[in-house]
Amino acid sequence: MTFGNINTTPLAAIWHSRPYAEFRAAFATGWLGEPCATCPKLYNCTV
């Protein structure tokens, strides 16, 4: 899952992009699509 490349796109542009805004909104409601549902960082675990 990618939302942009900070080497070629300013971070603010990535943050405010529609795909990333939609992801943040969904995540805030508790939606955890793949690969987020199994991400060890979500649960403060080490790999």
GROMACS .gro file of C-alpha atoms in nm:
model
   47
    1MET     CA    1   0.000   0.000   0.000
    2THR     CA    2   0.150   0.332  -0.104
    3PHE     CA    3   0.018   0.684  -0.111
    4GLY     CA    4   0.306   0.860  -0.277
    5ASN     CA    5   0.679   0.908  -0.289
    6ILE     CA    6   0.819   1.183  -0.068
    7ASN     CA    7   1.122   1.199  -0.294
    8THR     CA    8   0.905   1.328  -0.576
    9THR     CA    9   0.590   1.461  -0.407
   10PRO     CA   10   0.571   1.700  -0.111
   11LEU     CA   11   0.449   1.535   0.207
   12ALA     CA   12   0.161   1.783   0.237
   13ALA     CA   13   0.040   1.684  -0.110
   14ILE     CA   14   0.046   1.317  -0.013
   15TRP     CA   15  -0.130   1.388   0.318
   16HIS     CA   16  -0.410   1.583   0.151
   17SER     CA   17  -0.452   1.347  -0.144
   18ARG     CA   18  -0.792   1.181  -0.179
   19PRO     CA   19  -0.660   0.823  -0.137
   20TYR     CA   20  -0.474   0.904   0.185
   21ALA     CA   21  -0.760   1.112   0.325
   22GLU     CA   22  -1.001   0.825   0.258
   23PHE     CA   23  -0.761   0.580   0.423
   24ARG     CA   24  -0.729   0.800   0.733
   25ALA     CA   25  -1.105   0.840   0.759
   26ALA     CA   26  -1.164   0.465   0.727
   27PHE     CA   27  -0.887   0.384   0.976
   28ALA     CA   28  -1.038   0.629   1.228
   29THR     CA   29  -1.364   0.434   1.217
   30GLY     CA   30  -1.185   0.109   1.300
   31TRP     CA   31  -1.162  -0.030   0.948
   32LEU     CA   32  -0.845  -0.235   0.914
   33GLY     CA   33  -0.807  -0.362   0.562
   34GLU     CA   34  -0.516  -0.571   0.448
   35PRO     CA   35  -0.229  -0.532   0.514
   36CYS     CA   36  -0.313  -0.315   0.818
   37ALA     CA   37  -0.515  -0.581   0.999
   38THR     CA   38  -0.204  -0.794   1.048
   39CYS     CA   39   0.054  -0.517   1.092
   40PRO     CA   40   0.263  -0.575   1.405
   41LYS     CA   41   0.321  -0.199   1.439
   42LEU     CA   42  -0.053  -0.148   1.495
   43TYR     CA   43  -0.031  -0.354   1.812
   44ASN     CA   44   0.315  -0.232   1.927
   45CYS     CA   45   0.466  -0.572   1.860
   46THR     CA   46   0.809  -0.647   1.726
   47VAL     CA   47   0.861  -0.864   1.423
   0.00000   0.00000   0.00000
